[in-house]
mmCIF file of C-alpha atoms in Angstrom:
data_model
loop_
_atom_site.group_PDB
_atom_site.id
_atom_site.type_symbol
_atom_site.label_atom_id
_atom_site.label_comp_id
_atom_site.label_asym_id
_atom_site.label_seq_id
_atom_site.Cartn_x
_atom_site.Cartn_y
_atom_site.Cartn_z
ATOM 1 C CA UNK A 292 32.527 12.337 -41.382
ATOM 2 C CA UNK A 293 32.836 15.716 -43.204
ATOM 3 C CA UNK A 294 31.397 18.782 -41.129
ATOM 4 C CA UNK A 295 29.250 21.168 -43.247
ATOM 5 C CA UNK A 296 30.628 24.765 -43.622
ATOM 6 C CA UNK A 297 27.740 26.306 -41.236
ATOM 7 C CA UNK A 298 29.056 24.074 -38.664
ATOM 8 C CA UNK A 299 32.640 24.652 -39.005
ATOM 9 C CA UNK A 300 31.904 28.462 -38.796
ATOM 10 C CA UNK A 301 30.277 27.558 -35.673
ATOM 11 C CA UNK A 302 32.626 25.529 -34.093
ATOM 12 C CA UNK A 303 35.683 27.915 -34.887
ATOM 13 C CA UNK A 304 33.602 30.432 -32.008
ATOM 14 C CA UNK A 305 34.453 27.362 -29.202
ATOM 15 C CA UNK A 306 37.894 27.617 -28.024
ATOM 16 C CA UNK A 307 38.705 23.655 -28.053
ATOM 17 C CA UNK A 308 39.508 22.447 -24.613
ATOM 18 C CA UNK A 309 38.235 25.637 -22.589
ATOM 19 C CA UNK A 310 35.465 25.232 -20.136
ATOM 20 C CA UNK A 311 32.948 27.832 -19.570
ATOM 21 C CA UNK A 312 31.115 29.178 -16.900
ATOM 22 C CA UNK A 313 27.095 27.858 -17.655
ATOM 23 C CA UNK A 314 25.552 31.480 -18.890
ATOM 24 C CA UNK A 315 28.921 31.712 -21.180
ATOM 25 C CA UNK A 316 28.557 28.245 -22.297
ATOM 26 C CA UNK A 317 24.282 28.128 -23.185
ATOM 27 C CA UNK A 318 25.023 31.817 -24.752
ATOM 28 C CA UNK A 319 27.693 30.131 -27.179
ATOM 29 C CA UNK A 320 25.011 27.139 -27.933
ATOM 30 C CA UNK A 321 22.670 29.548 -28.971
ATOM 31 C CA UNK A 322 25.225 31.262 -30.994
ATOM 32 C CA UNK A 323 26.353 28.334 -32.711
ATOM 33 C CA UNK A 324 23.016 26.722 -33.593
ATOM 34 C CA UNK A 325 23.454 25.959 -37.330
ATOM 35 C CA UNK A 326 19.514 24.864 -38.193
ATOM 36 C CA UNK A 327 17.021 26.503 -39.886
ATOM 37 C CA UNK A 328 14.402 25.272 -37.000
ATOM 38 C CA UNK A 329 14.173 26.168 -33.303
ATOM 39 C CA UNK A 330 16.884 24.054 -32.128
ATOM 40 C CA UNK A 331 17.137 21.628 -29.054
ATOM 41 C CA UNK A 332 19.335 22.559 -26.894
ATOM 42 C CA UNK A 333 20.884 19.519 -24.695
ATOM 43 C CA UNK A 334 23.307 18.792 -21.720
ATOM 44 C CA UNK A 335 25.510 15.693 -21.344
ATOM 45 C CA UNK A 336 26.608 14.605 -17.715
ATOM 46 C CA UNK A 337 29.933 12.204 -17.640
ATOM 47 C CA UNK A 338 29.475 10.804 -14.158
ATOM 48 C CA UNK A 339 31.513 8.385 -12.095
ATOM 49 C CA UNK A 340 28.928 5.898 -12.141
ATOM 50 C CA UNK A 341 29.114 2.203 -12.552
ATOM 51 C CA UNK A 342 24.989 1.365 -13.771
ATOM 52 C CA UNK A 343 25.672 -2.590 -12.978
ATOM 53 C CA UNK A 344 25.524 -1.605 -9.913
ATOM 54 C CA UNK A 345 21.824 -0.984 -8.526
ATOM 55 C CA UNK A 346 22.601 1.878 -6.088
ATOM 56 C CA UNK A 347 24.449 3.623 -8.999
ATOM 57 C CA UNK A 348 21.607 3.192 -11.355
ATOM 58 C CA UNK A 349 20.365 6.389 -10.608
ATOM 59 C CA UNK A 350 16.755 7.581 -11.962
ATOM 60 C CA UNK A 351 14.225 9.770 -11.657
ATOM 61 C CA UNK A 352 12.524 13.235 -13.042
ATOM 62 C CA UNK A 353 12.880 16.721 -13.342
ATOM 63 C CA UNK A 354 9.851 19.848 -13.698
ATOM 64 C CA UNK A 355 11.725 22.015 -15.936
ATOM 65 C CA UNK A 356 10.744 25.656 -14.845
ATOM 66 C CA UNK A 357 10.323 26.762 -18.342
ATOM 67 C CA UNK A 358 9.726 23.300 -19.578
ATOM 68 C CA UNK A 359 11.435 21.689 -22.811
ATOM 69 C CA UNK A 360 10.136 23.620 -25.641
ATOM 70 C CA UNK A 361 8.895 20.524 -27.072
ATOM 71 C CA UNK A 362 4.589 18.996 -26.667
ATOM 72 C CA UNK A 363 4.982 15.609 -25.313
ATOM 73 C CA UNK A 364 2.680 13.111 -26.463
ATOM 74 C CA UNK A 365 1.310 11.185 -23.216
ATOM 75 C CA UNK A 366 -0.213 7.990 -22.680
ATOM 76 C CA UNK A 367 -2.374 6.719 -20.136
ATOM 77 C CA UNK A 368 -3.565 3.388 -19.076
ATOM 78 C CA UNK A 369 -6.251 3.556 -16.696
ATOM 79 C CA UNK A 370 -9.780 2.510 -16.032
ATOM 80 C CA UNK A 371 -12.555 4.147 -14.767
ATOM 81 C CA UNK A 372 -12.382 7.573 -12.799
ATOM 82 C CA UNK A 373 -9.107 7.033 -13.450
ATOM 83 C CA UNK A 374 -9.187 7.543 -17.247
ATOM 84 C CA UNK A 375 -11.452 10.215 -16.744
ATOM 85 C CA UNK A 376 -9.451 12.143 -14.722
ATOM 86 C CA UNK A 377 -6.017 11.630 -17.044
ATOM 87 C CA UNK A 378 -8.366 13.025 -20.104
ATOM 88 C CA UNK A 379 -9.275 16.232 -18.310
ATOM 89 C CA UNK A 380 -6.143 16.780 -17.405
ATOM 90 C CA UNK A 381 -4.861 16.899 -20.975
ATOM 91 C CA UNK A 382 -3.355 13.060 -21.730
ATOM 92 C CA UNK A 383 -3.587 12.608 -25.430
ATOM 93 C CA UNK A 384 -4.286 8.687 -25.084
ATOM 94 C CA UNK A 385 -6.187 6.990 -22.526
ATOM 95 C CA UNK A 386 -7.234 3.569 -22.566
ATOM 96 C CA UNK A 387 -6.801 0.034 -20.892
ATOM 97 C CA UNK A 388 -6.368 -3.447 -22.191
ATOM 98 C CA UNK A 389 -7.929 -2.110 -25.798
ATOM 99 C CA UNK A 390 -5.304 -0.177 -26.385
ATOM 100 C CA UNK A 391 -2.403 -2.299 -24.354
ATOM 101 C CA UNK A 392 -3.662 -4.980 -27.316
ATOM 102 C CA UNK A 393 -2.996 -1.631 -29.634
ATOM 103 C CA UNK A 394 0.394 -1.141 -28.316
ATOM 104 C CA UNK A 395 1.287 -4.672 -29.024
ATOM 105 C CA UNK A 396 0.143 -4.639 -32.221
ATOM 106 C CA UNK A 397 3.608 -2.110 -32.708
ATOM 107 C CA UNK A 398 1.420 1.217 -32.671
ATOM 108 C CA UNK A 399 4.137 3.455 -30.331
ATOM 109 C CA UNK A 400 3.375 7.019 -31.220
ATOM 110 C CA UNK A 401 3.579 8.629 -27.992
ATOM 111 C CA UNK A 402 6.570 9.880 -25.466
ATOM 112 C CA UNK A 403 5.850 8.874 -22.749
ATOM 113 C CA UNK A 404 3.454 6.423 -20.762
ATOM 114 C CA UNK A 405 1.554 6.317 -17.349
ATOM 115 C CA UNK A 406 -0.275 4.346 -15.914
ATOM 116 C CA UNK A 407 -2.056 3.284 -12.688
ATOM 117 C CA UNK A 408 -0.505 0.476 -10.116
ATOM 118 C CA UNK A 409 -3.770 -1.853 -10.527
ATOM 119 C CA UNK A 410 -2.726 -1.611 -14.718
ATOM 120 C CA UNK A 411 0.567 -2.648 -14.172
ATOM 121 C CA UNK A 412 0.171 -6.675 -14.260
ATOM 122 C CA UNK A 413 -1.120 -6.177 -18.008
ATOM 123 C CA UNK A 414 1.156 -3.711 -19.090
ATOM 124 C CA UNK A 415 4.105 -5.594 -17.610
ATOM 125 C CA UNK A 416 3.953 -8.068 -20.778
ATOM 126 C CA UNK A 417 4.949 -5.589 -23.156
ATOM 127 C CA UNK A 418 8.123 -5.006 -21.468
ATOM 128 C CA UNK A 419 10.244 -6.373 -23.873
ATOM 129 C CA UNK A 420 8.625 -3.776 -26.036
ATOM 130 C CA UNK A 421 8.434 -0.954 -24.149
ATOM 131 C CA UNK A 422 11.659 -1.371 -21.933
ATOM 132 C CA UNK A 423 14.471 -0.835 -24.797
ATOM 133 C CA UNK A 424 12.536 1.984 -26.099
ATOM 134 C CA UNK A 425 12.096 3.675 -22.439
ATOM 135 C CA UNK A 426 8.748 4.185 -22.448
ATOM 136 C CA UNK A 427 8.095 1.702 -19.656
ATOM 137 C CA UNK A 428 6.191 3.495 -16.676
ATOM 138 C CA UNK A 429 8.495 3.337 -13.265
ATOM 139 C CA UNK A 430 7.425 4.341 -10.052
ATOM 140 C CA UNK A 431 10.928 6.156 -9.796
ATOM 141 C CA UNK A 432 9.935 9.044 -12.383
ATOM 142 C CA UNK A 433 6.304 9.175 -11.426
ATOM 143 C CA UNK A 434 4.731 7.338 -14.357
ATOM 144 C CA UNK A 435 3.209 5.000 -12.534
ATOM 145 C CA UNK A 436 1.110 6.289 -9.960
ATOM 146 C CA UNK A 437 -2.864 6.565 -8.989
ATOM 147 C CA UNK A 438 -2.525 10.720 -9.207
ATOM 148 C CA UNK A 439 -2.758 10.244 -12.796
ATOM 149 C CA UNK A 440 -3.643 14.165 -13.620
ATOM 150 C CA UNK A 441 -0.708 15.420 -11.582
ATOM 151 C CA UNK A 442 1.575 13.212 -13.726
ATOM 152 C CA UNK A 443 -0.098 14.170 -16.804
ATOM 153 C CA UNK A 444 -0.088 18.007 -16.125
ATOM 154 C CA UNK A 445 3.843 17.803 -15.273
ATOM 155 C CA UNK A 446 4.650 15.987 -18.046
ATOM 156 C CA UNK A 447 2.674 18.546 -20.524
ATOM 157 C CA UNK A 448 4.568 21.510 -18.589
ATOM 158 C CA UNK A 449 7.999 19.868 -19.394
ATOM 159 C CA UNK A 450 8.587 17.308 -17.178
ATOM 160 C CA UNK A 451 12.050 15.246 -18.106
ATOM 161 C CA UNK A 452 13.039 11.516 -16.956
ATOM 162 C CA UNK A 453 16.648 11.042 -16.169
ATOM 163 C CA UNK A 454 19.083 7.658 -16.236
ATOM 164 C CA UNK A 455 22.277 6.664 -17.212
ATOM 165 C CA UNK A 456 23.259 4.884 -20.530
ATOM 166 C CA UNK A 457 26.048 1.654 -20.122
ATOM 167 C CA UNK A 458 28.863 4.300 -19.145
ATOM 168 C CA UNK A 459 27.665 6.784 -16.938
ATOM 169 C CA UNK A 460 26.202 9.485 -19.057
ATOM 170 C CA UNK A 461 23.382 11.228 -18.741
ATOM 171 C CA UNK A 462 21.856 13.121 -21.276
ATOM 172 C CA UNK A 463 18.442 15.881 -21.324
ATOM 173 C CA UNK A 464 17.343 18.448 -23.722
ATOM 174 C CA UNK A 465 16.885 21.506 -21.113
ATOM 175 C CA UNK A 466 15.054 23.761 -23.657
ATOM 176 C CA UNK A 467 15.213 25.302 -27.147
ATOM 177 C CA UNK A 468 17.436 28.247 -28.822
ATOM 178 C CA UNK A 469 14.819 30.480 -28.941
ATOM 179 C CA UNK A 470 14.566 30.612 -24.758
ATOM 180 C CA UNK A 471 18.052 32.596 -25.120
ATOM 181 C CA UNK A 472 20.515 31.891 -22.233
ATOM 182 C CA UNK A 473 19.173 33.298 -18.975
ATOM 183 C CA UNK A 474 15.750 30.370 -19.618
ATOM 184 C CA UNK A 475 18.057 27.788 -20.393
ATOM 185 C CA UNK A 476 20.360 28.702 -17.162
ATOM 186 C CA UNK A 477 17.211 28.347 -15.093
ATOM 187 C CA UNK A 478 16.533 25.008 -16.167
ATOM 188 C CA UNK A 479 20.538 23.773 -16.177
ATOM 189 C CA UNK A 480 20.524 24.367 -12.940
ATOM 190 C CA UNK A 481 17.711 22.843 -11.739
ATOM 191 C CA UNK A 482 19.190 19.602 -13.468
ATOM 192 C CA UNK A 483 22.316 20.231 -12.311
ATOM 193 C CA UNK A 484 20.876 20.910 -8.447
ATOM 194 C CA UNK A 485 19.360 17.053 -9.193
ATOM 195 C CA UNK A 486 22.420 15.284 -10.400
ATOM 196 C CA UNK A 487 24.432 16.589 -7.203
ATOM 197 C CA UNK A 488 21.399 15.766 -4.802
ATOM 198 C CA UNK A 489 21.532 12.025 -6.932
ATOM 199 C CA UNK A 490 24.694 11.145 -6.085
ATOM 200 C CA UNK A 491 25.009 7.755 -4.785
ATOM 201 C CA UNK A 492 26.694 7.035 -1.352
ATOM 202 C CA UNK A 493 29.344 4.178 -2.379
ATOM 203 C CA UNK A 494 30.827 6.921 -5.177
ATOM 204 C CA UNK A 495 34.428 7.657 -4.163
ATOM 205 C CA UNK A 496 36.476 10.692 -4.943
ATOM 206 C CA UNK A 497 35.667 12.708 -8.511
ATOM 207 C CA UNK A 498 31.445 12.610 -8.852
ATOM 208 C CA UNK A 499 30.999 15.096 -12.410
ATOM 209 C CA UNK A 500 33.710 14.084 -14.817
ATOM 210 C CA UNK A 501 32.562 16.332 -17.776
ATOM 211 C CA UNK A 502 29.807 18.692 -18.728
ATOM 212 C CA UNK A 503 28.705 19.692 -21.620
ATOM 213 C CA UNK A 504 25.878 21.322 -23.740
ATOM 214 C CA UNK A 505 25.261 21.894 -27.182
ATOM 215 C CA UNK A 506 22.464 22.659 -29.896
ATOM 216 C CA UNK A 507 21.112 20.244 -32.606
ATOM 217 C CA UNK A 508 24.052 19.391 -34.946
ATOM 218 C CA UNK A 509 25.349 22.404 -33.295
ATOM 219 C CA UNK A 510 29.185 21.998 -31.598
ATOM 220 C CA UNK A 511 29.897 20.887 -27.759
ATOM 221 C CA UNK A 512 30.422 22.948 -25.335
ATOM 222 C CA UNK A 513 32.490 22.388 -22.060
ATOM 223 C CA UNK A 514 30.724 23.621 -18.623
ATOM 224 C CA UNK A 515 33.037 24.177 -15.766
ATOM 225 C CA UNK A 516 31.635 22.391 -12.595
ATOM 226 C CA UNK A 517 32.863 24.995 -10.350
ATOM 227 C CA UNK A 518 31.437 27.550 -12.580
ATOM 228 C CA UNK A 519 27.979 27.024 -12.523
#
Protein backbone atom coordinates (compact mmCIF):
# COMPACT_ATOMS: atom_id res chain seq x y z
CA UNK A 1 0.00 0.00 0.00
CA UNK A 2 1.40 3.41 -1.10
CA UNK A 3 2.29 5.82 1.93
CA UNK A 4 1.09 9.44 1.38
CA UNK A 5 3.89 12.11 1.17
CA UNK A 6 2.91 13.66 4.78
CA UNK A 7 3.62 10.34 6.10
CA UNK A 8 6.77 9.58 4.44
CA UNK A 9 8.09 13.03 5.66
CA UNK A 10 7.16 11.76 8.93
CA UNK A 11 8.55 8.56 8.99
CA UNK A 12 12.03 9.71 7.48
CA UNK A 13 12.33 11.61 11.38
CA UNK A 14 12.31 7.66 12.94
CA UNK A 15 15.61 6.14 12.62
CA UNK A 16 14.34 2.47 11.50
CA UNK A 17 15.36 -0.11 14.01
CA UNK A 18 16.43 2.37 16.95
CA UNK A 19 14.62 2.20 20.19
CA UNK A 20 13.96 5.17 22.23
CA UNK A 21 13.85 6.05 25.62
CA UNK A 22 9.67 6.74 26.35
CA UNK A 23 9.82 10.86 26.58
CA UNK A 24 12.09 10.59 23.20
CA UNK A 25 9.78 8.18 21.69
CA UNK A 26 5.94 10.04 22.64
CA UNK A 27 7.92 13.46 21.64
CA UNK A 28 8.64 11.87 18.06
CA UNK A 29 4.75 10.63 17.92
CA UNK A 30 3.70 13.95 18.42
CA UNK A 31 6.09 15.15 15.89
CA UNK A 32 5.12 12.85 13.34
CA UNK A 33 1.32 13.07 13.62
CA UNK A 34 0.28 13.60 9.96
CA UNK A 35 -3.75 14.49 10.60
CA UNK A 36 -5.48 17.45 10.44
CA UNK A 37 -7.45 16.36 13.85
CA UNK A 38 -6.18 15.88 17.41
CA UNK A 39 -4.65 12.62 16.93
CA UNK A 40 -4.77 9.35 19.10
CA UNK A 41 -1.90 8.53 20.30
CA UNK A 42 -1.50 4.56 21.04
CA UNK A 43 0.97 1.94 22.55
CA UNK A 44 1.38 -1.68 21.38
CA UNK A 45 2.77 -4.33 23.96
CA UNK A 46 4.36 -7.67 22.19
CA UNK A 47 4.26 -9.94 25.22
CA UNK A 48 5.34 -13.52 25.75
CA UNK A 49 1.97 -14.63 26.30
CA UNK A 50 0.20 -17.70 25.14
CA UNK A 51 -3.96 -16.40 25.60
CA UNK A 52 -5.11 -20.31 25.26
CA UNK A 53 -3.90 -20.52 28.24
CA UNK A 54 -6.27 -19.07 31.12
CA UNK A 55 -3.55 -17.81 33.52
CA UNK A 56 -1.98 -15.99 30.50
CA UNK A 57 -5.19 -14.42 29.49
CA UNK A 58 -4.45 -11.49 31.28
CA UNK A 59 -7.23 -8.61 31.79
CA UNK A 60 -8.16 -5.89 33.52
CA UNK A 61 -8.26 -1.79 33.66
CA UNK A 62 -6.34 1.15 33.91
CA UNK A 63 -7.42 5.10 35.44
CA UNK A 64 -5.43 7.03 33.09
CA UNK A 65 -4.16 10.11 35.17
CA UNK A 66 -4.93 12.47 32.44
CA UNK A 67 -7.46 10.20 30.92
CA UNK A 68 -7.73 9.34 27.02
CA UNK A 69 -8.64 12.50 25.41
CA UNK A 70 -11.58 10.85 24.05
CA UNK A 71 -15.78 11.05 25.89
CA UNK A 72 -16.73 7.53 26.28
CA UNK A 73 -20.18 6.70 25.73
CA UNK A 74 -21.36 4.42 28.81
CA UNK A 75 -24.03 2.09 29.31
CA UNK A 76 -25.73 0.92 32.22
CA UNK A 77 -28.05 -1.84 33.01
CA UNK A 78 -29.53 -1.53 36.27
CA UNK A 79 -32.78 -1.31 38.11
CA UNK A 80 -33.93 0.69 40.70
CA UNK A 81 -31.56 2.83 43.04
CA UNK A 82 -29.30 1.35 41.01
CA UNK A 83 -30.17 3.19 37.75
CA UNK A 84 -30.59 6.15 39.65
CA UNK A 85 -27.44 6.29 41.00
CA UNK A 86 -25.49 5.38 37.41
CA UNK A 87 -27.60 8.57 35.92
CA UNK A 88 -26.28 11.00 38.51
CA UNK A 89 -23.18 9.94 38.13
CA UNK A 90 -23.04 10.84 34.45
CA UNK A 91 -23.89 7.26 32.42
CA UNK A 92 -25.32 8.30 29.13
CA UNK A 93 -27.72 5.11 28.97
CA UNK A 94 -29.42 3.47 31.71
CA UNK A 95 -31.97 0.97 31.45
CA UNK A 96 -32.87 -2.80 32.08
CA UNK A 97 -34.58 -5.46 30.08
CA UNK A 98 -36.21 -2.43 27.77
CA UNK A 99 -33.26 -1.58 26.53
CA UNK A 100 -31.34 -5.22 26.74
CA UNK A 101 -34.51 -5.96 24.11
CA UNK A 102 -32.96 -2.53 22.41
CA UNK A 103 -29.55 -3.88 22.28
CA UNK A 104 -30.74 -6.97 20.61
CA UNK A 105 -32.55 -5.35 18.23
CA UNK A 106 -28.58 -4.35 16.86
CA UNK A 107 -28.76 -0.70 18.43
CA UNK A 108 -24.77 -0.68 19.83
CA UNK A 109 -23.90 2.97 20.03
CA UNK A 110 -22.05 3.10 23.13
CA UNK A 111 -18.27 2.11 24.39
CA UNK A 112 -18.60 0.55 26.92
CA UNK A 113 -21.23 -1.34 29.20
CA UNK A 114 -21.91 -1.93 33.01
CA UNK A 115 -23.99 -3.42 34.66
CA UNK A 116 -25.09 -4.81 38.06
CA UNK A 117 -24.47 -8.72 39.18
CA UNK A 118 -28.42 -9.30 39.71
CA UNK A 119 -28.60 -7.98 35.59
CA UNK A 120 -26.23 -10.32 34.52
CA UNK A 121 -28.55 -13.57 33.83
CA UNK A 122 -30.41 -11.30 31.12
CA UNK A 123 -27.62 -9.68 29.69
CA UNK A 124 -25.70 -12.94 29.44
CA UNK A 125 -27.91 -13.85 26.20
CA UNK A 126 -26.53 -11.27 24.15
CA UNK A 127 -23.15 -12.59 24.46
CA UNK A 128 -22.73 -13.70 21.18
CA UNK A 129 -23.40 -10.09 20.42
CA UNK A 130 -21.66 -8.30 22.72
CA UNK A 131 -18.58 -10.68 23.29
CA UNK A 132 -16.79 -10.27 19.68
CA UNK A 133 -17.37 -6.67 19.86
CA UNK A 134 -15.89 -6.38 23.62
CA UNK A 135 -18.41 -4.66 25.09
CA UNK A 136 -19.40 -7.53 27.37
CA UNK A 137 -19.27 -6.35 31.16
CA UNK A 138 -16.49 -8.59 33.21
CA UNK A 139 -16.00 -8.48 36.71
CA UNK A 140 -12.14 -8.37 35.84
CA UNK A 141 -12.27 -4.60 34.50
CA UNK A 142 -14.94 -3.45 36.88
CA UNK A 143 -17.95 -3.35 34.56
CA UNK A 144 -19.85 -5.42 36.36
CA UNK A 145 -20.25 -4.44 39.77
CA UNK A 146 -23.13 -3.04 42.32
CA UNK A 147 -20.88 0.45 42.78
CA UNK A 148 -22.30 1.42 39.59
CA UNK A 149 -21.34 5.39 39.97
CA UNK A 150 -17.73 4.61 40.82
CA UNK A 151 -17.52 2.63 37.55
CA UNK A 152 -19.29 5.19 35.68
CA UNK A 153 -17.21 8.21 37.02
CA UNK A 154 -13.82 6.22 36.12
CA UNK A 155 -14.81 5.37 32.97
CA UNK A 156 -15.88 9.19 32.06
CA UNK A 157 -12.33 10.29 33.58
CA UNK A 158 -10.52 7.87 31.13
CA UNK A 159 -10.67 4.67 32.37
CA UNK A 160 -9.07 1.93 29.73
CA UNK A 161 -9.76 -2.04 29.63
CA UNK A 162 -6.79 -4.11 28.75
CA UNK A 163 -6.45 -7.89 27.04
CA UNK A 164 -4.56 -9.61 24.66
CA UNK A 165 -5.54 -10.31 20.96
CA UNK A 166 -4.70 -14.27 19.56
CA UNK A 167 -0.80 -13.44 19.78
CA UNK A 168 0.03 -11.67 22.71
CA UNK A 169 -0.45 -8.05 21.95
CA UNK A 170 -1.84 -5.60 23.72
CA UNK A 171 -2.88 -2.49 22.46
CA UNK A 172 -4.36 1.18 24.35
CA UNK A 173 -4.68 4.65 23.16
CA UNK A 174 -2.84 6.49 26.26
CA UNK A 175 -3.96 10.02 25.18
CA UNK A 176 -4.04 12.53 22.30
CA UNK A 177 -1.22 14.79 20.46
CA UNK A 178 -2.33 17.73 21.86
CA UNK A 179 -1.32 16.43 25.71
CA UNK A 180 2.44 16.92 24.34
CA UNK A 181 4.93 14.34 25.76
CA UNK A 182 5.41 14.87 29.48
CA UNK A 183 0.97 13.92 29.76
CA UNK A 184 1.40 11.12 27.62
CA UNK A 185 4.64 9.86 29.73
CA UNK A 186 2.44 10.01 32.80
CA UNK A 187 -0.05 7.82 31.48
CA UNK A 188 2.65 5.24 29.59
CA UNK A 189 3.83 4.58 32.59
CA UNK A 190 1.09 3.93 34.53
CA UNK A 191 0.25 1.23 31.75
CA UNK A 192 3.46 0.15 31.62
CA UNK A 193 3.67 -0.11 35.78
CA UNK A 194 0.33 -2.54 35.00
CA UNK A 195 1.66 -4.78 32.33
CA UNK A 196 4.85 -5.59 34.60
CA UNK A 197 2.60 -6.00 37.83
CA UNK A 198 0.29 -8.47 35.16
CA UNK A 199 2.71 -10.73 34.44
CA UNK A 200 1.67 -14.20 34.82
CA UNK A 201 3.66 -16.70 37.04
CA UNK A 202 4.18 -19.77 34.49
CA UNK A 203 5.97 -17.00 31.91
CA UNK A 204 9.59 -18.11 31.48
CA UNK A 205 12.55 -16.03 30.52
CA UNK A 206 11.88 -12.72 28.06
CA UNK A 207 8.24 -11.07 29.48
CA UNK A 208 8.11 -7.50 26.97
CA UNK A 209 9.19 -8.53 23.52
CA UNK A 210 8.52 -5.12 21.78
CA UNK A 211 7.13 -1.71 22.52
CA UNK A 212 5.91 0.60 20.59
CA UNK A 213 3.78 3.84 20.18
CA UNK A 214 2.60 5.80 17.48
CA UNK A 215 -0.10 8.50 16.36
CA UNK A 216 -3.14 7.93 14.04
CA UNK A 217 -1.78 6.93 10.58
CA UNK A 218 1.23 8.40 12.09
CA UNK A 219 4.67 5.98 11.95
CA UNK A 220 5.78 3.38 14.86
CA UNK A 221 7.89 4.06 17.20
CA UNK A 222 10.23 1.61 19.16
CA UNK A 223 10.33 2.09 23.18
CA UNK A 224 13.30 0.65 24.88
CA UNK A 225 12.15 -1.47 27.94
CA UNK A 226 15.06 -0.53 29.94
CA UNK A 227 14.51 2.99 29.03
CA UNK A 228 11.41 3.84 30.40
Amino acid sequence: MKKGKKYVEASKLVERGKAYSALEALTLACKTSVTKFDASVDVAFRLNLDPRKAEQNIRGAIVLPNGTGKEQRVVVIAKGAKAQEATEAGADVVGDQELLDKISKGWLEFDVMVATPDMMGQLGKLGKLLGPKGLMPNPKTGTVTMDVAKAVKELKAGKVTYRPDKVGNIHMTIGKVSFGPEKLLENFKVVYDVMQKARPSTIKGSYVKNIAVASTMGPGIKIDPNNI
